[in-house]
XYZ file of C-alpha atoms in Angstrom:
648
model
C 20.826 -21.170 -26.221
C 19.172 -24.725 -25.644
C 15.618 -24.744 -25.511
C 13.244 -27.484 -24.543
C 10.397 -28.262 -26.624
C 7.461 -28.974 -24.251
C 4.550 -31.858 -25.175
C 1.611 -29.305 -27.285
C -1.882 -29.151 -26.359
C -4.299 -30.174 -28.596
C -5.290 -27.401 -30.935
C -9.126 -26.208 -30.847
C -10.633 -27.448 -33.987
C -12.979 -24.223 -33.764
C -12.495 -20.857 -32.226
C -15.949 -21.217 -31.185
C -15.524 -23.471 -28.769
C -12.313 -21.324 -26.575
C -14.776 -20.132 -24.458
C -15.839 -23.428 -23.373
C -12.034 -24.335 -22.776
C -11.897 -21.434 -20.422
C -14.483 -22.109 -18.310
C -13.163 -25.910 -17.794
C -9.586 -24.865 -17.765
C -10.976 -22.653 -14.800
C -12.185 -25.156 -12.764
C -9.314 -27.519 -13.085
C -6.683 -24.399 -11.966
C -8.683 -24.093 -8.619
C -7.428 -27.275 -8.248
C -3.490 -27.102 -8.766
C -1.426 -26.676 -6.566
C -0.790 -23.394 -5.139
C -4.223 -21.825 -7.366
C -6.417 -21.212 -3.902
C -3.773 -18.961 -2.346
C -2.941 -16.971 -5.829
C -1.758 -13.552 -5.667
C -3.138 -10.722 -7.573
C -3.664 -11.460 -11.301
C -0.892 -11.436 -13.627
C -0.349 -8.238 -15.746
C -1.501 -8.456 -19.213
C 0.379 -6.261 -21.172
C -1.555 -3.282 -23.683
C -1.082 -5.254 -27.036
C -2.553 -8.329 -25.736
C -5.264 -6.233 -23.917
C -6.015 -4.921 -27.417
C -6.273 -7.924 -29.131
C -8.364 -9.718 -26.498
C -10.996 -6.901 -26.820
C -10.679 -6.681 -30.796
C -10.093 -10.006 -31.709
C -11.304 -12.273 -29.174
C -11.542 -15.420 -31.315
C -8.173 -14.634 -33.330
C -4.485 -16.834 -32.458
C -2.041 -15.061 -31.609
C 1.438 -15.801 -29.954
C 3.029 -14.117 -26.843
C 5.764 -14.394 -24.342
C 4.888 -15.148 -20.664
C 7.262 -14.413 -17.591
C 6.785 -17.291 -14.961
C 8.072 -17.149 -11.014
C 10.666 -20.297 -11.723
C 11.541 -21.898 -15.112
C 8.438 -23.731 -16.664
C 7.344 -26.990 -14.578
C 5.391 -30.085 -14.855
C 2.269 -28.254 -13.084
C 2.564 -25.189 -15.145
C 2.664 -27.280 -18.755
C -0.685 -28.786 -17.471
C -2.123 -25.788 -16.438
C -0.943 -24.720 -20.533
C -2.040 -27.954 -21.898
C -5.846 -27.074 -19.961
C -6.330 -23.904 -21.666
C -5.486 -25.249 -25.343
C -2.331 -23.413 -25.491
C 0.999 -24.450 -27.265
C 4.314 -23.690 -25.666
C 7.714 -23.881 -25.497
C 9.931 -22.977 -22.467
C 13.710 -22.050 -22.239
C 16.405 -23.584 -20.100
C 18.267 -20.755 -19.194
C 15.300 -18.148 -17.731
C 11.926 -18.332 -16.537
C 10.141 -17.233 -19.490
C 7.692 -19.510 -22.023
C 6.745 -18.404 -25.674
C 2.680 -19.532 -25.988
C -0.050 -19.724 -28.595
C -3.683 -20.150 -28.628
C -6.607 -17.839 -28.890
C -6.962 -14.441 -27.174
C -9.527 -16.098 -24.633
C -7.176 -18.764 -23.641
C -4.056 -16.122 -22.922
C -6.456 -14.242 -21.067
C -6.840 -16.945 -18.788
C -3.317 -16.921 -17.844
C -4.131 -13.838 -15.811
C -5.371 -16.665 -13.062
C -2.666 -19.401 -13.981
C -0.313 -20.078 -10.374
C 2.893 -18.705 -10.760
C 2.806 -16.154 -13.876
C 3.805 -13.347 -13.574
C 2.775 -10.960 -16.726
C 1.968 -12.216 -20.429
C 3.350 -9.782 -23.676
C 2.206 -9.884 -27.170
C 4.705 -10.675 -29.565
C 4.919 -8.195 -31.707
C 7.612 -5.867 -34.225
C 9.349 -3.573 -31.928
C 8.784 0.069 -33.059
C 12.663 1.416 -31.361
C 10.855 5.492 -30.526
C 9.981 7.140 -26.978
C 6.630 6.272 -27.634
C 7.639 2.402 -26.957
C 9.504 3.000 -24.103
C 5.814 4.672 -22.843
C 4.131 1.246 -23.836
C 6.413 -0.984 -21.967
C 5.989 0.579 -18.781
C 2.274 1.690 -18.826
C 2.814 5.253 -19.727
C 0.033 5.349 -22.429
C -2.265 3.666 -20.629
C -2.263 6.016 -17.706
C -2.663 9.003 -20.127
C -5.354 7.343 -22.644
C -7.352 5.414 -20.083
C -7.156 7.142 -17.022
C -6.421 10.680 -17.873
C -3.097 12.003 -16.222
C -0.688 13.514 -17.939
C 0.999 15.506 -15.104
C -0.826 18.446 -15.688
C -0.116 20.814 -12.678
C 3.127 19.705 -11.425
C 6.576 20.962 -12.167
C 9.512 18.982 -12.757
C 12.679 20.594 -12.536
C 15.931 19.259 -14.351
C 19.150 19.736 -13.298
C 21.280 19.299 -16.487
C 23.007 20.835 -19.040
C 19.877 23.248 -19.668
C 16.979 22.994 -22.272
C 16.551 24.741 -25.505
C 13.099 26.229 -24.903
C 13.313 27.251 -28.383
C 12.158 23.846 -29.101
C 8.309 23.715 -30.118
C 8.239 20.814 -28.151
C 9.851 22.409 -25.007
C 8.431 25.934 -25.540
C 9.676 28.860 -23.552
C 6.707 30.481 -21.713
C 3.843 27.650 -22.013
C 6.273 23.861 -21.445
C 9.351 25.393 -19.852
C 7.828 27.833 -17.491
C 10.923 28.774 -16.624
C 14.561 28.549 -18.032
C 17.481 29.210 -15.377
C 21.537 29.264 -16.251
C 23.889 28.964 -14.102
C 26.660 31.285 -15.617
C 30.267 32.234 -14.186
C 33.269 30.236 -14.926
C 33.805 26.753 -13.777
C 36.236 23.988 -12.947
C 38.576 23.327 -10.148
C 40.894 25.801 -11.677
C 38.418 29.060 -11.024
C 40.069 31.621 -9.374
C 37.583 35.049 -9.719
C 35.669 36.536 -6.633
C 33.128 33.945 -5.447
C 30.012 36.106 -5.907
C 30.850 35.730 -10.135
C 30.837 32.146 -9.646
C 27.614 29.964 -10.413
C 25.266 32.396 -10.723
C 21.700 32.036 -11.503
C 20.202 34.021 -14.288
C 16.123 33.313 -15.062
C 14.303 33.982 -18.247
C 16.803 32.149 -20.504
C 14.949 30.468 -23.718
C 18.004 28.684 -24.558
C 20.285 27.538 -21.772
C 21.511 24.402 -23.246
C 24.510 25.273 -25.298
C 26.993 22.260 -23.824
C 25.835 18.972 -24.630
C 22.287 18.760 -25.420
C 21.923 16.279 -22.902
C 19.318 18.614 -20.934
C 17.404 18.879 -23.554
C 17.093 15.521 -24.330
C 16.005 14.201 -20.548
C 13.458 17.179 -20.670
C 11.613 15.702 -23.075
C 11.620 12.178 -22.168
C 10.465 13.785 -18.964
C 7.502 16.108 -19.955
C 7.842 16.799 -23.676
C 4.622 17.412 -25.700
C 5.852 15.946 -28.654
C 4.522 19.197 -31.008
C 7.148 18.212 -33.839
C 6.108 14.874 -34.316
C 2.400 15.309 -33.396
C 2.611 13.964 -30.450
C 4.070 10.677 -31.445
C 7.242 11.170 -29.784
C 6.147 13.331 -26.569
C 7.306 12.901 -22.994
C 5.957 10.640 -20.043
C 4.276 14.000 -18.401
C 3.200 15.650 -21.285
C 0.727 18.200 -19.731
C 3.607 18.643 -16.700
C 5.571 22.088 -16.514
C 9.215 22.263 -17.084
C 11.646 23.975 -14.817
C 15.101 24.063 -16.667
C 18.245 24.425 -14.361
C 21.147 24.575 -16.452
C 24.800 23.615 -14.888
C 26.816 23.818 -17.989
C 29.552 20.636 -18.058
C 27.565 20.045 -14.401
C 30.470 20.617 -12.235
C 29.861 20.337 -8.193
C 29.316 24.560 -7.377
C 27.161 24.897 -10.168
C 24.883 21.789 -9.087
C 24.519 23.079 -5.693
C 23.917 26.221 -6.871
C 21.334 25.309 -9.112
C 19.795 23.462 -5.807
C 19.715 26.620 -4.147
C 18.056 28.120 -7.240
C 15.247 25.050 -6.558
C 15.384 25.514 -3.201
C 14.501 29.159 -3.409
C 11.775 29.306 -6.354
C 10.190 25.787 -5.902
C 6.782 27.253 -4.598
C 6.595 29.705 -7.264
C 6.860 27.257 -10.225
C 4.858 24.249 -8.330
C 8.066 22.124 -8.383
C 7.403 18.684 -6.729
C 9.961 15.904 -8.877
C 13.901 16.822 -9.353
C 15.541 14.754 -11.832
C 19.442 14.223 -11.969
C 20.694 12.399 -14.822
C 24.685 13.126 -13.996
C 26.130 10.293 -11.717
C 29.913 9.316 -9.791
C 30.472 6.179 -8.961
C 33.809 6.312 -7.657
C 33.985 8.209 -4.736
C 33.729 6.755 -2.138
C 29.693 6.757 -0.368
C 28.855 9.979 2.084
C 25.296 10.875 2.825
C 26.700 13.635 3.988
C 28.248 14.501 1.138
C 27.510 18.281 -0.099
C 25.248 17.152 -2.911
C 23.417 14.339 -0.487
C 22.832 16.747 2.080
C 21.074 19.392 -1.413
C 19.417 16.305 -2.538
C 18.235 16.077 1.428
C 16.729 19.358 1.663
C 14.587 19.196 -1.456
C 13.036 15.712 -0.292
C 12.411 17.262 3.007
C 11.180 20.449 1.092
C 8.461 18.099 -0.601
C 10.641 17.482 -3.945
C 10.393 13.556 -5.010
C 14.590 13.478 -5.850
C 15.190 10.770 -8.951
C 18.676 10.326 -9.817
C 20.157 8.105 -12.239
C 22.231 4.870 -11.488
C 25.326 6.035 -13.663
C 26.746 4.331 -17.058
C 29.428 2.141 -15.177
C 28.033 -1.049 -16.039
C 28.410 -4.356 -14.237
C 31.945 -5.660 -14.585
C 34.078 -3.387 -12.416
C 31.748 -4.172 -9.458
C 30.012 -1.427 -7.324
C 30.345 1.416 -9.525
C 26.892 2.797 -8.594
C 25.885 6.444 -8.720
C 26.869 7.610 -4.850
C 24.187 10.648 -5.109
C 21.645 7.836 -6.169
C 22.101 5.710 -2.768
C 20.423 7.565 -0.106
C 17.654 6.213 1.115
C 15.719 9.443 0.136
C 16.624 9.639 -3.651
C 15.164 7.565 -6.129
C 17.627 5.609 -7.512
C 17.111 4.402 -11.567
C 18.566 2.177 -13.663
C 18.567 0.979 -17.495
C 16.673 -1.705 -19.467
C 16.378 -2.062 -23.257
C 13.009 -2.157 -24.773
C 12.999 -6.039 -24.472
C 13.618 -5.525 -20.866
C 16.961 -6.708 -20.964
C 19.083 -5.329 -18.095
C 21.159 -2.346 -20.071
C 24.747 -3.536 -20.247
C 25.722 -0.146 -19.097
C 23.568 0.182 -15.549
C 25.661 0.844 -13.173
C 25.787 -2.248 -10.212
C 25.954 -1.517 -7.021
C 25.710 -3.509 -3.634
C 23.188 -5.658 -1.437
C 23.079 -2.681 0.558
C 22.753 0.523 -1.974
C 21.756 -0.645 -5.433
C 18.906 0.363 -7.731
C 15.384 1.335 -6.811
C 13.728 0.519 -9.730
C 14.638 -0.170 -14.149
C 13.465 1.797 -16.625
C 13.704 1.953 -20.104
C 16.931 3.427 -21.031
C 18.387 2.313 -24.786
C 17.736 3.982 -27.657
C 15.456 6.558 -26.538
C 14.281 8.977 -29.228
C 13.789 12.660 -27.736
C 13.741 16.015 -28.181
C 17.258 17.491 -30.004
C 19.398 20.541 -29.053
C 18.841 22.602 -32.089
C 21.783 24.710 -31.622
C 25.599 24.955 -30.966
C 24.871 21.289 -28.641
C 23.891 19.312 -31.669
C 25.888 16.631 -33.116
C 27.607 16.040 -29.608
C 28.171 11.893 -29.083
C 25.810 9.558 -28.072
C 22.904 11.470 -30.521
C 22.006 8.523 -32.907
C 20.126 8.591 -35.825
C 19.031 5.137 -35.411
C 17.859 2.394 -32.760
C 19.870 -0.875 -32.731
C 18.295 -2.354 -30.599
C 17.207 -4.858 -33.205
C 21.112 -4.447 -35.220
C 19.910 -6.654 -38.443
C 16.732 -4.365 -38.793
C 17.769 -1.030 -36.932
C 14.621 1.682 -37.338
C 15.564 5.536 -38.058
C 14.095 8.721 -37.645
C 12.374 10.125 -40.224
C 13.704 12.681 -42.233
C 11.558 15.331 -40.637
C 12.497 13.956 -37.285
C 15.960 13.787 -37.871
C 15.383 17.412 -37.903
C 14.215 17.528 -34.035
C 15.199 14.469 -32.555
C 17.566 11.890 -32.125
C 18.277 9.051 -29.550
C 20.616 8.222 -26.753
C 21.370 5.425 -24.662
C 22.262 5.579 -20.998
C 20.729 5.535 -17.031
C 20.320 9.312 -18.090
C 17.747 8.438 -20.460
C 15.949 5.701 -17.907
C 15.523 8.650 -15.352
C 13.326 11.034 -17.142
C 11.072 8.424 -17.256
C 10.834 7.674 -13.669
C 10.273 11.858 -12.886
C 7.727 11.589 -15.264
C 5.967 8.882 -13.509
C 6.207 10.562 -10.025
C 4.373 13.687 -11.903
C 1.422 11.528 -13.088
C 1.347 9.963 -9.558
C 1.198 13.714 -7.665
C -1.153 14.773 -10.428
C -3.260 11.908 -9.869
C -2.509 12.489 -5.693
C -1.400 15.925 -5.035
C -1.211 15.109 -1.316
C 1.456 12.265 -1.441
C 4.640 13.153 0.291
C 8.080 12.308 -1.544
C 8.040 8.961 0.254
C 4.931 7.775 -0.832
C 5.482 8.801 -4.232
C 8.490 6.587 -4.013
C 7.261 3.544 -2.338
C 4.467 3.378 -4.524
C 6.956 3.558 -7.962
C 9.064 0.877 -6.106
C 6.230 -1.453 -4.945
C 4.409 -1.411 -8.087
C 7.259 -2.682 -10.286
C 7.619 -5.904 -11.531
C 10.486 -7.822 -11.131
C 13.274 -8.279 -14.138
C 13.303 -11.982 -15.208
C 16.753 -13.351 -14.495
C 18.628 -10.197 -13.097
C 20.127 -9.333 -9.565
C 18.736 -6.884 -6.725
C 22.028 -5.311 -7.248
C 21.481 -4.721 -10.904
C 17.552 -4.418 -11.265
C 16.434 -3.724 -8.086
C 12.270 -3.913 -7.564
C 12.405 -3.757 -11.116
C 10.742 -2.128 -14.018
C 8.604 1.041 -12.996
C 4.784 -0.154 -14.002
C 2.897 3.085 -14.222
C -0.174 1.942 -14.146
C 0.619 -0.504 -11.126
C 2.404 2.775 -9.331
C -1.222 5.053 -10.063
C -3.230 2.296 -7.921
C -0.382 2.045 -5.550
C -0.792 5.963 -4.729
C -4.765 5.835 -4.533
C -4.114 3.192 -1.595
C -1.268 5.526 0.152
C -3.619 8.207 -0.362
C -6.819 7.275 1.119
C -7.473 7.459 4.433
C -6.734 4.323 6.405
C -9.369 2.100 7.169
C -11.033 2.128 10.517
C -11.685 -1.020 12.434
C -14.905 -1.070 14.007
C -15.210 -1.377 18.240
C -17.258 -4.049 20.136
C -19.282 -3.404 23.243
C -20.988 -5.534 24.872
C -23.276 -5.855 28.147
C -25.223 -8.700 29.476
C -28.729 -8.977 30.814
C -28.497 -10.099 33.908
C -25.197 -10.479 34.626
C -25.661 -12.036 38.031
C -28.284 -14.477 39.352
C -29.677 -17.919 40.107
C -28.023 -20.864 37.561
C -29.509 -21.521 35.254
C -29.548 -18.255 34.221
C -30.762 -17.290 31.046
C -29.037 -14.085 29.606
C -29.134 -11.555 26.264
C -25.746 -10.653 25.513
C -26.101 -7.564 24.100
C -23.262 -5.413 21.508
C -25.710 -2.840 20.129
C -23.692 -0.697 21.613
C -21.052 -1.544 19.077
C -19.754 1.419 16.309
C -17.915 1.318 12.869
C -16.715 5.265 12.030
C -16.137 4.629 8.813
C -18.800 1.890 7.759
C -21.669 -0.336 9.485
C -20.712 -3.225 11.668
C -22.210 -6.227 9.401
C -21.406 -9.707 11.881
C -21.199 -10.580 15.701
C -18.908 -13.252 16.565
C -19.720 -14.750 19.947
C -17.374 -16.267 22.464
C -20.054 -17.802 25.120
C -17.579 -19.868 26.340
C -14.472 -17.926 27.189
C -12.626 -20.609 25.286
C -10.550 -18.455 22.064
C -13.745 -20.572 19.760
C -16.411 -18.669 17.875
C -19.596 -20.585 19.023
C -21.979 -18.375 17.231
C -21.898 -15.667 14.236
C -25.095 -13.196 13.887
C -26.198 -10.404 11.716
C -27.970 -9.227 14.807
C -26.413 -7.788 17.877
C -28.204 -9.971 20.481
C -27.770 -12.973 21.301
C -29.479 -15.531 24.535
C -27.364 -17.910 26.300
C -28.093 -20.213 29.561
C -25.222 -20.263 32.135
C -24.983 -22.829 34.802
C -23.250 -22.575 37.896
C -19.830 -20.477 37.453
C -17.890 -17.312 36.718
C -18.333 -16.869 32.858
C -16.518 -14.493 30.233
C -18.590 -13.477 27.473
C -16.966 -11.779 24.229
C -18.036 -10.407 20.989
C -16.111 -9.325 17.841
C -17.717 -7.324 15.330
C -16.413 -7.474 11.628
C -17.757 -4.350 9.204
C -18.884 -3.813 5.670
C -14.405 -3.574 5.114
C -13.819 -6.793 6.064
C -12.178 -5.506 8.975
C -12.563 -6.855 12.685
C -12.667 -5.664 16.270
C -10.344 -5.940 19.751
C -12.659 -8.306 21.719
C -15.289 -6.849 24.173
C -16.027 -9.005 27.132
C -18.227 -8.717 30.348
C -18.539 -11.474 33.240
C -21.489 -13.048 34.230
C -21.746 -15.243 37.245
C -24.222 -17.910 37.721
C -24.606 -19.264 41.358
C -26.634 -21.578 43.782
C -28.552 -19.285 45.943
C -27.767 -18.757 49.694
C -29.765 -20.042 52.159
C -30.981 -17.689 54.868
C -31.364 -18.847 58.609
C -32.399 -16.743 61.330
C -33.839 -16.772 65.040
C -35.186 -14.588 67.747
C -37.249 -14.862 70.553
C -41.564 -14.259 69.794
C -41.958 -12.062 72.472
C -40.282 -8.675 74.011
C -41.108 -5.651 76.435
C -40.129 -2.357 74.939
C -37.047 -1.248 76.484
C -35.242 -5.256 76.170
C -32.418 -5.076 73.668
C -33.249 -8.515 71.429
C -30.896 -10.398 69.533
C -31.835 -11.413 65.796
C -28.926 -13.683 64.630
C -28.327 -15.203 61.013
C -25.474 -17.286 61.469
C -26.992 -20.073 60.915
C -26.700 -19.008 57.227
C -24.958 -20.278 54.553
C -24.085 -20.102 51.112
C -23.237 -23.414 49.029
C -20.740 -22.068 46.412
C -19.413 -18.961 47.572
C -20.074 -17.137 50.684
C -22.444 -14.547 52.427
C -21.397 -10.649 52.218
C -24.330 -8.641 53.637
C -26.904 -9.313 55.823
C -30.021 -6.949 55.494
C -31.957 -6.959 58.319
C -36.178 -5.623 57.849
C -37.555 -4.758 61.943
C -40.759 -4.157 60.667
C -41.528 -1.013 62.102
C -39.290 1.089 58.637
C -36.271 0.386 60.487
C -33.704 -1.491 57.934
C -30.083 -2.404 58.652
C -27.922 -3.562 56.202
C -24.090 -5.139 57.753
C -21.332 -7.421 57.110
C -21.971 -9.715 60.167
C -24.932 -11.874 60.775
C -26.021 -10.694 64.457
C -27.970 -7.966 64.875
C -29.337 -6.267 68.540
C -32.127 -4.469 68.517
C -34.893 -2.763 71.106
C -38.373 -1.412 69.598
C -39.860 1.317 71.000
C -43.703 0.861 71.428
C -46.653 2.834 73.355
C -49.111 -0.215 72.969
C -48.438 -4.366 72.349
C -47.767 -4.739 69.125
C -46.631 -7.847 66.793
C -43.506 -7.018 63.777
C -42.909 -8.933 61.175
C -38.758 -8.678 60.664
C -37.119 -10.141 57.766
C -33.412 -11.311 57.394
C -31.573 -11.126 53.427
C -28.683 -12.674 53.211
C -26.930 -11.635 49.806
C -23.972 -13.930 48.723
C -20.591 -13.233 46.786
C -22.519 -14.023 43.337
C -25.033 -11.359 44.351
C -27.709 -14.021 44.228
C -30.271 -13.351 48.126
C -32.276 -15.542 49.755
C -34.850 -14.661 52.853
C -36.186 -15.803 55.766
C -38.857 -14.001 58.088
C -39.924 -14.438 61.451
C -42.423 -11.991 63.889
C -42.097 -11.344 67.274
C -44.359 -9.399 70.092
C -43.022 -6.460 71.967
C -45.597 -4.915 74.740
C -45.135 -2.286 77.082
C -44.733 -2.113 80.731
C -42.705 -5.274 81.186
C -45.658 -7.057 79.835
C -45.589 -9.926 77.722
């Protein structure tokens, strides 16, 4: 494999002066390329978390995984933090070195994507819990699955394992007995059935027994070294014998039946066919079906087939409802025997599935293939069981050891959320993991499960959405005379969930914020014109409002005109007319007519006839409003004499 050797940075004479490095490195990232619109920070895996806590000042060396293969802006950004590195050809991974401080600051560095401690692989379950995250969610943030079952589907469990104990891990031990195979040819009620309260149900393979304790094993025989992702989770053992298809639906009726009773909420299947052809409604999609709709989180492994024969992926793995799972090696290499499938129904997610060390049938299912002594995943320097653990483990390789993990993971999730429905517990394993340098959707999927990543992912899915807050607003006046001064006014604006903390105001009507306040009142001189006002409120979430708009109209006022005659006898009808009104931007709509003796008409036309009733002369004032289409009035008043008898 060619390599590249890029230019090194110069070396810090004194681990004193890192710090100093950082904090200038820092400002000159802000200003590459790419640095202002970062994404989240890159992941930082345990070992170099460790060191950077413990040994701040020390060197060390690590591997970083980059979005593209290393680049001009990216050796800078290495060169800035006093890091040495090297970058290969082939994949878009660099090996650095420099203090703890300075790989820290790759967290921030455009364009990484997570930075790994080298370090002397260690080939036992408890490194396949390191890689993805396992041991961080139990040490750090306490879950350990602790009141949720998992129920496998398998060959069965030997519960007479200390580390799969009948009565306290495996609360409950089912078999599925009758005879089997295509060739069965008793009475139909003999076939497949269930018997509970079995310590030992895995007398086949020892293949059960194995994925149980990858899944929820407590490790007793090795103190605890070599325990399972969910170690405080309960055990439901299923077993199908050799697995055939009656027995596997039976033992999902079993689940079916008996899940609320044993608090099952995660299903693993590690048994897989890819060469069938695909039917969701295929008798063991439509089982798989019922227990996602029955609030079971269904993970399935991708099958052994491999890669070269094309889409030989696990058919009861592809529905959109089952969590599909496929195999890496403990460098997080894609497992040569993960089954591929298509663009359209491949993996969900990768998980560590090569020489996984886990609990061993005890029994007549010991020394059946694929139990090794031995992880090669390093072959020159392959590490072995001890001889006390040769006693009660041993490893295997396959998809059906990458599964277990990923039911673990769901039962730390619904620990950590009990109220997460099987989706959510599955879109927050698939959007938390982080992408396989190098290898296809088809192969890898999202990528390797990051249980710490999938944790955070469920407290989001889990808390109640956020609410955005609602504008009102209301202006004082909202008609009159231009220039007219107004107080917009949105104290009448709410935030359920928070406190609204910033008006943006739209005096204009134009789309342009022309003023932001902390206060919810704000004064503003119209001139002449039909104006839209609007306010959006933002709250303590970040989170902003529909606009809330009222209209305000400034206007020219009307001017009233009116005439009638100064004197009257009481019984003559008299004639008050306004039309000689008018309004200069808009037009008059009412006419409001004072007689002065408590009469008052109000109309749409400007004439008005009137006759006052009197005993003795007497002079009324009478006053004509004219109100336009802006609501804006103007007034004019005259008097006028009105005496008895015919008298003037």
């Amino acid at each position: 494999m060619q390599r590249r050797q890029a230019t090194a940075a110069p070396r810090l004479e004194a681990a004193r002066r890192s710090l100093v490095v950082l904090l200038l490195a820092s400002l000159l990232l802000a200003l590459l390329p790419g640095s202002a619109d970062s994404d989240e920070p890159a992941l930082l895996g345990p070992r170099l978390q460790e060191v950077i806590a413990t040994d701040p000042l020390g060197t060390h060396t690590a591997a970083v995984a980059l979005d593209t293969l290393l680049d001009p802006a990216t050796e800078l950004a290495f060169d800035t933090l006093g890091l040495d590195h090297v970058g290969f050809d082939n994949f878009p991974v660099a090996v650095v070195r420099g203090t703890s401080t300075a790989l820290q600051g790759l967290q921030t560095v455009p364009g990484v994507r997570s930075v790994w401690l080298d370090h002397k692989l260690d080939q036992v379950l408890a490194e396949s819990r390191v890689v993805m995250g396992v041991d961080t969610v139990q040490a750090d943030l306490g879950y350990d699955g602790a009141g949720v079952g998992i129920a496998v589907i398998d060959s069965g469990i030997e519960a007479t394992h200390a580390d799969l104990e009948f009565g306290t891990k495996t609360i409950q031990n089912v078999e599925i007995v009758g005879a089997q195979g295509p060739e069965y040819d008793g009475p139909l009620t003999a076939l497949a059935v269930p018997v509970e309260n079995v310590p030992d149900t895995d007398n086949v393979t020892g293949h059960g027994t194995h994925v149980a304790g990858i899944a929820a094993g407590n490790g007793a025989r090795s103190n605890g070294r070599l325990r399972g992702v969910a170690s405080g989770a309960d055990l439901v053992g299923i077993g199908a014998g050799e697995i055939y298809l009656v027995t596997t639906l039976a033992s999902y009726d079993w689940l079916l039946s008996n899940k609320d009773e044993y608090g099952i909420r995660v299903l693993n299947n590690s048994w897989a066919d890819g060469s069938i052809p695909y039917d969701p409604a295929h008798p063991l999609n439509l089982a798989s079906k019922a227990a996602y709709d029955a609030g079971i989180v269904v993970v399935q492994a991708a099958g052994n087939g491999g890669q070269a024969s094309g889409d030989v992926y696990n058919r009861y793995a592809a529905p959109e409802w089952v969590l599909g799972v496929g195999g890496v090696d403990k460098l997080g290499n894609l497992g040569s025997y993960s089954s591929r499938g298509t663009a359209g129904r491949h993996v969900d997610v990768m998980a560590v599935g090569s020489y996984i060390a886990s609990t061993m049938a005890l029994t007549g299912a010991s020394g059946t293939p694929n139990q090794l002594p031995c992880d090669a995943t390093d072959p020159s320097s392959p590490r072995c069981l001890s001889g006390n653990e040769l006693t009660y483990y041993t490893y295997k390789v396959g998809t059906s050891m990458a599964a277990p993990h990923v039911a673990g993971i769901a039962a730390l999730i619904l620990q950590a959320e009990p109220t997460l429905t099987p989706r959510q517990v599955m879109d927050a394993i698939i959007a938390s993991a982080i992408p396989v340098p190098g290898c296809a959707e088809i192969d890898c999927g999202h990528g390797l499960v990051n249980a710490v990543a999938a944790i955070e992912a469920a407290h989001d899915l889990a808390a109640p959405p956020l609410e955005a807050p609602t504008a009102a607003i209301s202006a004082t006046p909202s008609t009159g005379e231009a220039p007219l001064a107004v107080t917009l006014d949105a104290t009448g604006s709410v935030d359920t969930d928070g406190t609204v903390v910033s008006y943006e105001w739209d005096v204009t009507s134009d789309g342009e914020v022309d003023a932001t306040t902390t206060t919810p009142t704000l004064a503003h001189t119209y001139g002449v014109g039909r104006h839209t006002a609007s306010v959006t409120v933002v709250d303590d979430d970040g989170l902003r409002s529909v606009p809330a708009t009222v209209e305000i109209v400034a206007s020219d006022a009307p001017h009233a005109v009116a005439t009638a005659p100064e004197r009257a006898k009481d019984d003559q009808v008299v004639t008050i007319d306004a039309s000689g009104s008018s309004d200069p931007d808009g037009q008059i709509v009412t006419y409001t007519f004072d007689l002065g003796d408590g009469t008052v008409i109000e109309q749409s036309t400007p004439v008005l006839q009137y006759a006052w009733d009197i005993e003795r002369p007497t002079r009324f004032t009478w006053v004509v409003t004219v109100t336009d289409d802006a609501g804006i009035s103007d007034a004019v008043a005259g008097s006028i004499k009105v005496t008895p008898g015919g008298r003037y």
